[in-house]
PDB file of C-alpha atoms in Angstrom:
ATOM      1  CA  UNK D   1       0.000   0.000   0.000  1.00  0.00           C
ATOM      2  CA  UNK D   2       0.838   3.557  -0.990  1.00  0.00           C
ATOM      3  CA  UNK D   3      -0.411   6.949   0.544  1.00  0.00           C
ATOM      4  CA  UNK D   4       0.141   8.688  -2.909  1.00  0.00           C
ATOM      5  CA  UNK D   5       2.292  11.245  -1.456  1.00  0.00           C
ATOM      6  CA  UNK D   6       5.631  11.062  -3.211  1.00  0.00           C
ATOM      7  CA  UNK D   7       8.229  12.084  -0.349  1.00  0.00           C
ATOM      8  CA  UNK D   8       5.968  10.096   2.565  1.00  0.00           C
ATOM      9  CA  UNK D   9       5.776   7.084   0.150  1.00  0.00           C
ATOM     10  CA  UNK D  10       9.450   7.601  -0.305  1.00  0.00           C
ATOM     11  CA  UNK D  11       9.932   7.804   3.484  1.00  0.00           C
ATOM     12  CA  UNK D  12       8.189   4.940   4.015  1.00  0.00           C
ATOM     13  CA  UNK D  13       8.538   2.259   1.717  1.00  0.00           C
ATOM     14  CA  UNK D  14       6.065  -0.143   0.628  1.00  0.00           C
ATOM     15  CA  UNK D  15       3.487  -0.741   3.488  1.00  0.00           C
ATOM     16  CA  UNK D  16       2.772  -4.440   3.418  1.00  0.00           C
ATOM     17  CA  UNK D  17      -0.713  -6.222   4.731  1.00  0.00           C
ATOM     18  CA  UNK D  18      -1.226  -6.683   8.224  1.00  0.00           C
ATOM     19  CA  UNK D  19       0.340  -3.040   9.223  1.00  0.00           C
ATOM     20  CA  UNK D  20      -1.114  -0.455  11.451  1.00  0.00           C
ATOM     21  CA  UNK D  21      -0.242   3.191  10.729  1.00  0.00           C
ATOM     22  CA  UNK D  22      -0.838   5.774  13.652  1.00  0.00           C
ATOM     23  CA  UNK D  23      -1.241   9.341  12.660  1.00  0.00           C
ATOM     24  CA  UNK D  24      -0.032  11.502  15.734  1.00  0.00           C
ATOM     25  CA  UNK D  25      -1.432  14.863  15.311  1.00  0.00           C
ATOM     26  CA  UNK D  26      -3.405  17.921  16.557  1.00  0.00           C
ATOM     27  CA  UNK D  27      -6.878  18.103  16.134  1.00  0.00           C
ATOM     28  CA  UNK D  28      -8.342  16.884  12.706  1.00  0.00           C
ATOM     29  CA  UNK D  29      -5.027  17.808  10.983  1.00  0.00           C
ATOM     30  CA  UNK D  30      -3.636  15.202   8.711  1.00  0.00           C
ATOM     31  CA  UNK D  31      -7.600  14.009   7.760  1.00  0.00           C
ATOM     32  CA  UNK D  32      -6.089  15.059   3.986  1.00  0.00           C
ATOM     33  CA  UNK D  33      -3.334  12.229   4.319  1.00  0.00           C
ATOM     34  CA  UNK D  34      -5.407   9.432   5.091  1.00  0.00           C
ATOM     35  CA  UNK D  35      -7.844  11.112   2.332  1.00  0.00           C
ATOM     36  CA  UNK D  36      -5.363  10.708  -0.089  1.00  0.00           C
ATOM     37  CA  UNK D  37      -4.231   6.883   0.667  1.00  0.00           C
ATOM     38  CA  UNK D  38      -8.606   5.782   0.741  1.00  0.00           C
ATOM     39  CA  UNK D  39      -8.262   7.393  -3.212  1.00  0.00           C
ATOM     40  CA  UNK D  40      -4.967   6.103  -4.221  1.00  0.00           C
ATOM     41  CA  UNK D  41      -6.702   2.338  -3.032  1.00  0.00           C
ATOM     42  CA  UNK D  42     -10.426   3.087  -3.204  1.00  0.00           C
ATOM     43  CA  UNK D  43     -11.045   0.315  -5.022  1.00  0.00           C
ATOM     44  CA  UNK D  44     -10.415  -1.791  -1.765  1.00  0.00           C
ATOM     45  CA  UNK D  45     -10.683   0.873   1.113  1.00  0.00           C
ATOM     46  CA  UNK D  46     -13.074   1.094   3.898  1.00  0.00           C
ATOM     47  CA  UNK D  47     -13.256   4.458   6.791  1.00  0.00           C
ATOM     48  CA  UNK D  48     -14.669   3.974   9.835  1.00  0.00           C
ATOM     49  CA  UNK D  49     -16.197   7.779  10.309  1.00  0.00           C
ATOM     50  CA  UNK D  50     -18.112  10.049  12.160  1.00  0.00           C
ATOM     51  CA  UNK D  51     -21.143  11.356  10.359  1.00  0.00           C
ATOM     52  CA  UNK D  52     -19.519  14.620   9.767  1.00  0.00           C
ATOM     53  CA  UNK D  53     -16.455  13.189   7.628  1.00  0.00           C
ATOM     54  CA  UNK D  54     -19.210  10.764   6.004  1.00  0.00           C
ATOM     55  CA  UNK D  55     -20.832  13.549   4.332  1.00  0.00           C
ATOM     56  CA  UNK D  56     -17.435  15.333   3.367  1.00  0.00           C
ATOM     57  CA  UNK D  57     -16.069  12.237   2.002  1.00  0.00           C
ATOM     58  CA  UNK D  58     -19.178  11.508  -0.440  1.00  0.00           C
ATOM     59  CA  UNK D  59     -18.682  14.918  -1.627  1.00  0.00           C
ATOM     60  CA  UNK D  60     -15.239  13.515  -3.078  1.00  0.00           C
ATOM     61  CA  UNK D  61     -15.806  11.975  -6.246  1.00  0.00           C
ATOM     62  CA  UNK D  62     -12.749   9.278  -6.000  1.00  0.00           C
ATOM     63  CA  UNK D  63     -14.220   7.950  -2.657  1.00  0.00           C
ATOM     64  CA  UNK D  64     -18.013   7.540  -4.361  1.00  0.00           C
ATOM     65  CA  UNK D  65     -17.758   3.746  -4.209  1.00  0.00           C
ATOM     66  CA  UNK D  66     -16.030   3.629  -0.915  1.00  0.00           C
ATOM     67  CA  UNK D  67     -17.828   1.768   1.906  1.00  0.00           C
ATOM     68  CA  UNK D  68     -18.473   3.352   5.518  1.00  0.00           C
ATOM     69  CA  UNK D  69     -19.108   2.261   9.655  1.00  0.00           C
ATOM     70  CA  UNK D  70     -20.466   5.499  10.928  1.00  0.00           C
ATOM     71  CA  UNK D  71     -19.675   6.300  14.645  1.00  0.00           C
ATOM     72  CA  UNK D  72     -23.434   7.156  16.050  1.00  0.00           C
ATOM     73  CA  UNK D  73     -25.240   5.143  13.280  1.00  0.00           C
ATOM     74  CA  UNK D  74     -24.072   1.862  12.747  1.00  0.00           C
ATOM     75  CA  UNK D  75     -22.607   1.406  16.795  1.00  0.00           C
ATOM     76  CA  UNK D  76     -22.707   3.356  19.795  1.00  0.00           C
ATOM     77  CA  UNK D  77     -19.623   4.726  21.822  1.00  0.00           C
ATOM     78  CA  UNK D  78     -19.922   2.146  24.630  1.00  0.00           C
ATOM     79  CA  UNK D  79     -20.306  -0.730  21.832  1.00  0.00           C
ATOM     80  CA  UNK D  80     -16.856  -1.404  20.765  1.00  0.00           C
ATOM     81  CA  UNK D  81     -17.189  -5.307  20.351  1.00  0.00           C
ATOM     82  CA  UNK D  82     -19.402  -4.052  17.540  1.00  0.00           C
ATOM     83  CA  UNK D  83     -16.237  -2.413  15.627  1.00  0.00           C
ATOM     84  CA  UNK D  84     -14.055  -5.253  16.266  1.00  0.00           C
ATOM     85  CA  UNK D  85     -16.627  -7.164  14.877  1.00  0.00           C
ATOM     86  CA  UNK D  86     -17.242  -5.419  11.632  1.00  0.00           C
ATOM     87  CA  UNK D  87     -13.413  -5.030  11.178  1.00  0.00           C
ATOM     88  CA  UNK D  88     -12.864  -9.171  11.511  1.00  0.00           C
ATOM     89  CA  UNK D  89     -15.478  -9.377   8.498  1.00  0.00           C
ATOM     90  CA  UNK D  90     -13.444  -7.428   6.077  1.00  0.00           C
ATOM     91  CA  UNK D  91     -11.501  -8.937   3.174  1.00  0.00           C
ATOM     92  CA  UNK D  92      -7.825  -9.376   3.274  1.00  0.00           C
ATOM     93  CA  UNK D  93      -6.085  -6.862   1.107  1.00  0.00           C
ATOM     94  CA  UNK D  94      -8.413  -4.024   2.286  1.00  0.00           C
ATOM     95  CA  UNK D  95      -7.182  -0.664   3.737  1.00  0.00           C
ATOM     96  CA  UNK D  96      -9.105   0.762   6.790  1.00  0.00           C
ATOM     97  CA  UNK D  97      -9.521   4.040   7.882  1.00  0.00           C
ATOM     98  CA  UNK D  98     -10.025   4.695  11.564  1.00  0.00           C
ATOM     99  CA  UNK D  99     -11.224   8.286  12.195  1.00  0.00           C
ATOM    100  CA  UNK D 100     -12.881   8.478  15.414  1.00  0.00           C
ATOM    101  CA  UNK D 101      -9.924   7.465  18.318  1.00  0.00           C
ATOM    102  CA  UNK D 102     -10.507  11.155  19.552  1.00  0.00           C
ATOM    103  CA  UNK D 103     -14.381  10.908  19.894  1.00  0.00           C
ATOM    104  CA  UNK D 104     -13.848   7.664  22.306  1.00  0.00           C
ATOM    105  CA  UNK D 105     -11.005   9.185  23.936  1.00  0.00           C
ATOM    106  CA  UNK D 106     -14.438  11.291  25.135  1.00  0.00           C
ATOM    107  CA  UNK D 107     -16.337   8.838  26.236  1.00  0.00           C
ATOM    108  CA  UNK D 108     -13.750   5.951  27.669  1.00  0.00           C
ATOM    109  CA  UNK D 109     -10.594   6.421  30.055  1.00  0.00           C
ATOM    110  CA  UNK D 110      -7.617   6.347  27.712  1.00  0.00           C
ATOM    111  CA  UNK D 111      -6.251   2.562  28.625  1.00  0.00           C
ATOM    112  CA  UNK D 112     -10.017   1.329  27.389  1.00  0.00           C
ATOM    113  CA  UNK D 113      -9.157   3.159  24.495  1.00  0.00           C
ATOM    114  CA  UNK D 114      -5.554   1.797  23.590  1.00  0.00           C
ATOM    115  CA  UNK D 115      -6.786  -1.889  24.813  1.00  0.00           C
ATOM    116  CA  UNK D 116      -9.614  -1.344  21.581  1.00  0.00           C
ATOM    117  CA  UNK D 117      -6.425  -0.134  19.531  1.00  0.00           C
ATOM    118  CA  UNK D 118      -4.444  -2.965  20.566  1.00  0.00           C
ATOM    119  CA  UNK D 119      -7.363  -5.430  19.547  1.00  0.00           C
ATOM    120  CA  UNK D 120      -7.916  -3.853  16.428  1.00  0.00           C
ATOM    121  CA  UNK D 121      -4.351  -3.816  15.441  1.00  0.00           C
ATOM    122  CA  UNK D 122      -4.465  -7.382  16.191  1.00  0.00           C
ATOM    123  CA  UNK D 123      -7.019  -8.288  13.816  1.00  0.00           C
ATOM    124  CA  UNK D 124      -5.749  -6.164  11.368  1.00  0.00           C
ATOM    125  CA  UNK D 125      -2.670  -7.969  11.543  1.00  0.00           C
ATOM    126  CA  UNK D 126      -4.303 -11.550  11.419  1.00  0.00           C
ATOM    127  CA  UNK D 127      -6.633 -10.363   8.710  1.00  0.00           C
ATOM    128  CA  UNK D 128      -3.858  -8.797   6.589  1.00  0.00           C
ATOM    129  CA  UNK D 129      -5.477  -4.976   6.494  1.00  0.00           C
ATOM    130  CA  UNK D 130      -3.746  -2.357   6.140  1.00  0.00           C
ATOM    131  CA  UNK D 131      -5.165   0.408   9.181  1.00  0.00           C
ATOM    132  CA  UNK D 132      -4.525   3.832   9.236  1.00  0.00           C
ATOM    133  CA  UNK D 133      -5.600   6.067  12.718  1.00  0.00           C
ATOM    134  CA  UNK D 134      -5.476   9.395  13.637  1.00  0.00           C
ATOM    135  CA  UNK D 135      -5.009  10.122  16.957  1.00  0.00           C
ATOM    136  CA  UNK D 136      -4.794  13.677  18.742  1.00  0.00           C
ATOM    137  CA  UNK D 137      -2.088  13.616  20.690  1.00  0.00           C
ATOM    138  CA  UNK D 138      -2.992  16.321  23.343  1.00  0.00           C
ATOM    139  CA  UNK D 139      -5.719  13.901  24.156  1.00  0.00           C
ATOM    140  CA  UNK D 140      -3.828  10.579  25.484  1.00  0.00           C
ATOM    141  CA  UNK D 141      -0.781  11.505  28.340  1.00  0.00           C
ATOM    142  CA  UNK D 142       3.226  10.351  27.534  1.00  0.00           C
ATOM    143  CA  UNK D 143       2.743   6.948  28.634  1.00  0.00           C
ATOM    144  CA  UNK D 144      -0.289   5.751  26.825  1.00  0.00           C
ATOM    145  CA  UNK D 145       0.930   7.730  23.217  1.00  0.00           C
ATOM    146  CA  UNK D 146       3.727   5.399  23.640  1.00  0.00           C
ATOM    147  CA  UNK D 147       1.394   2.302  24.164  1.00  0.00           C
ATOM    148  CA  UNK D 148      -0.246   3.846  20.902  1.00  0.00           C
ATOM    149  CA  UNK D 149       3.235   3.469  19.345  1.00  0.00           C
ATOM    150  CA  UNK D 150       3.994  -0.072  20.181  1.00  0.00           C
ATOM    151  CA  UNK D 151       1.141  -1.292  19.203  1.00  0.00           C
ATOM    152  CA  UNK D 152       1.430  -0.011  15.508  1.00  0.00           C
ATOM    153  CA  UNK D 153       4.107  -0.432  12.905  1.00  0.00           C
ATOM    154  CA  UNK D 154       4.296   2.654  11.212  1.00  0.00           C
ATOM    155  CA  UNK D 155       3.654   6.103  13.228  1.00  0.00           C
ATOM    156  CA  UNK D 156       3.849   9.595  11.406  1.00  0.00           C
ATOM    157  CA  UNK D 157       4.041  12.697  13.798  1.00  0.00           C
ATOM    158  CA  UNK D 158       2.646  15.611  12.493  1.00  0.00           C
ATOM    159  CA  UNK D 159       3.586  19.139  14.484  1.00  0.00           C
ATOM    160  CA  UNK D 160       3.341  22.647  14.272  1.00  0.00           C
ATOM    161  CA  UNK D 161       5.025  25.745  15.530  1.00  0.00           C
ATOM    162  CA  UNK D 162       4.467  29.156  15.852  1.00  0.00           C
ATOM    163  CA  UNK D 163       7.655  31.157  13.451  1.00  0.00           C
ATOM    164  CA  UNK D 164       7.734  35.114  13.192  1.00  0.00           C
ATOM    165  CA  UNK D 165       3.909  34.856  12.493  1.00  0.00           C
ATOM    166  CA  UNK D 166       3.428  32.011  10.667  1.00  0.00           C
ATOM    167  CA  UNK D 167       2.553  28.267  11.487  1.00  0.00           C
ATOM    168  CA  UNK D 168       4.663  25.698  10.077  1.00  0.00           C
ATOM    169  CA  UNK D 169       3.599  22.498   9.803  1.00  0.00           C
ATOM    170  CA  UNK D 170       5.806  19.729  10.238  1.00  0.00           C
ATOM    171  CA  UNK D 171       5.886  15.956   9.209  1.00  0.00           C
ATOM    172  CA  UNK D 172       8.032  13.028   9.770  1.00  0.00           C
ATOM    173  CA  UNK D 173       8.374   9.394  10.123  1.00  0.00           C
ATOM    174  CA  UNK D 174       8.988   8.387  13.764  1.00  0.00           C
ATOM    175  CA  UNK D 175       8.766   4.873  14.025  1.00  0.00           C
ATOM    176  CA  UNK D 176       8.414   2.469  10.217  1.00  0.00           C
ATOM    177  CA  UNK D 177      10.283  -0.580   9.266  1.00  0.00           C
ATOM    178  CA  UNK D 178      12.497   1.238   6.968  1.00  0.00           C
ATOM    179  CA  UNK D 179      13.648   3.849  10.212  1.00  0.00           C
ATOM    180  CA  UNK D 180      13.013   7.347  10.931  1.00  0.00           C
ATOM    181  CA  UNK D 181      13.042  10.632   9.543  1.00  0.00           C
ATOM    182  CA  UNK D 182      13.664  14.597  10.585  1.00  0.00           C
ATOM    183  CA  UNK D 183      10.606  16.799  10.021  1.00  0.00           C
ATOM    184  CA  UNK D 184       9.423  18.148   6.687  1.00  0.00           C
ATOM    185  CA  UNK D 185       7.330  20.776   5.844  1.00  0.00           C
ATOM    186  CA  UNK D 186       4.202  19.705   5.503  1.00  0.00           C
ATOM    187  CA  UNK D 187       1.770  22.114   3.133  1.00  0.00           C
ATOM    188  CA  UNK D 188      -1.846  21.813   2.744  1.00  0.00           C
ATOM    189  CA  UNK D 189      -3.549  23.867   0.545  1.00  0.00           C
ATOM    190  CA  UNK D 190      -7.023  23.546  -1.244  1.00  0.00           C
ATOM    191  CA  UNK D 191      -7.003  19.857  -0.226  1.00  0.00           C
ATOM    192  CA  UNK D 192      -3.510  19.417  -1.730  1.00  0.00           C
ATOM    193  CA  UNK D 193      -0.752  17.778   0.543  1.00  0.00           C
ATOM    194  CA  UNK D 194       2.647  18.355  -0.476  1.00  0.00           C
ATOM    195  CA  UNK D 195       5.346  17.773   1.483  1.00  0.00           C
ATOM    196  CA  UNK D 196       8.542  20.227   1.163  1.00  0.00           C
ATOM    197  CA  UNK D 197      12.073  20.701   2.288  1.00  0.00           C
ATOM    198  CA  UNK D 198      13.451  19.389   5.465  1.00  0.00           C
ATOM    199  CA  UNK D 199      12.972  21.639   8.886  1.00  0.00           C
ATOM    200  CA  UNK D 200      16.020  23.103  11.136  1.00  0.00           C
TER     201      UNK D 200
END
């Protein structure tokens, strides 16, 4: 699997079936990533979604065929057996979006949350998906992102920082089978991700 983002596909390598890719970020920052990797393999891609990002995402004409599990509709907050169910019934081969870690983080202490991660990474592993989940970072304390971590085998931090004025966004690879990176500039502009020269 591919993201279809040239320097992050280059940083990365070839993600192979049964991986788990954590998106550390801020807020909803970094949605535009995992965007681009459902329409670079929409022919066998599946989100897991609020109802919000539903209704953005069948806006997008490349995700029109794309199937969804909608956070409020098709299970509750407190019924997570119901996810883990639903994900064990999807094909190998399949990429998975998980966009809702921060609304659960809401509702459950943060170690219910990363022992649902850790399932689901599991079964993604046994089922030979390939997952990809944001998670806020200001949400979950030191300890428990780093649970996050080890349970996944590909994490991308995305930060920013305040410069003379201006927030730059950053992006790197902090934890992949093919190593590390330093941060890049990350630019996002009318739904366009392009990532650009290496930061301090």
């Amino acid at each position: 699997m591919k993201f279809g983002i040239p320097k992050l596909d280059e940083l990365l390598g070839e993600i192979p079936e049964g991986s788990v890719v954590l998106i550390e970020t801020l807020g909803n920052l970094g949605e535009e990533i995992v965007v681009e990797a459902l329409k670079e393999n929409s022919d066998k891609s599946i989100a897991f979604v609020t109802k919000r990002l539903k209704e953005e995402f069948e806006k997008i004409s490349e995700l029109k065929n794309m199937k969804y599990i909608v956070f409020g509709e098709d299970f509750a907050p407190q019924e997570l057996f119901k996810i883990t169910y639903k994900l064990r019934q999807i094909l190998s081969g399949y990429l998975v979006g998980l966009f809702f870690l921060q609304p659960l983080l809401v509702f459950h202490p943060q170690e219910t949350v990363y022992k649902f991660f850790s399932e689901v990474s599991s079964i993604t592993h046994d089922n030979k998906l390939v997952l990809i989940a944001i998670l806020d970072k200001r949400l979950v304390d030191e300890r428990t992102l780093a649970m996050f971590e080890n349970a996944s085998t590909h994490v991308i931090e995305i930060a920013e920082e305040l410069e003379k004025f201006r927030v730059i966004r950053g992006i790197r690879v902090k934890k992949s089978p093919k190593g590390s990176s330093g941060f890049y500039e990350l630019i996002i502009k009318d739904g366009k991700i392009t990532i650009g020269e290496p930061l301090g």
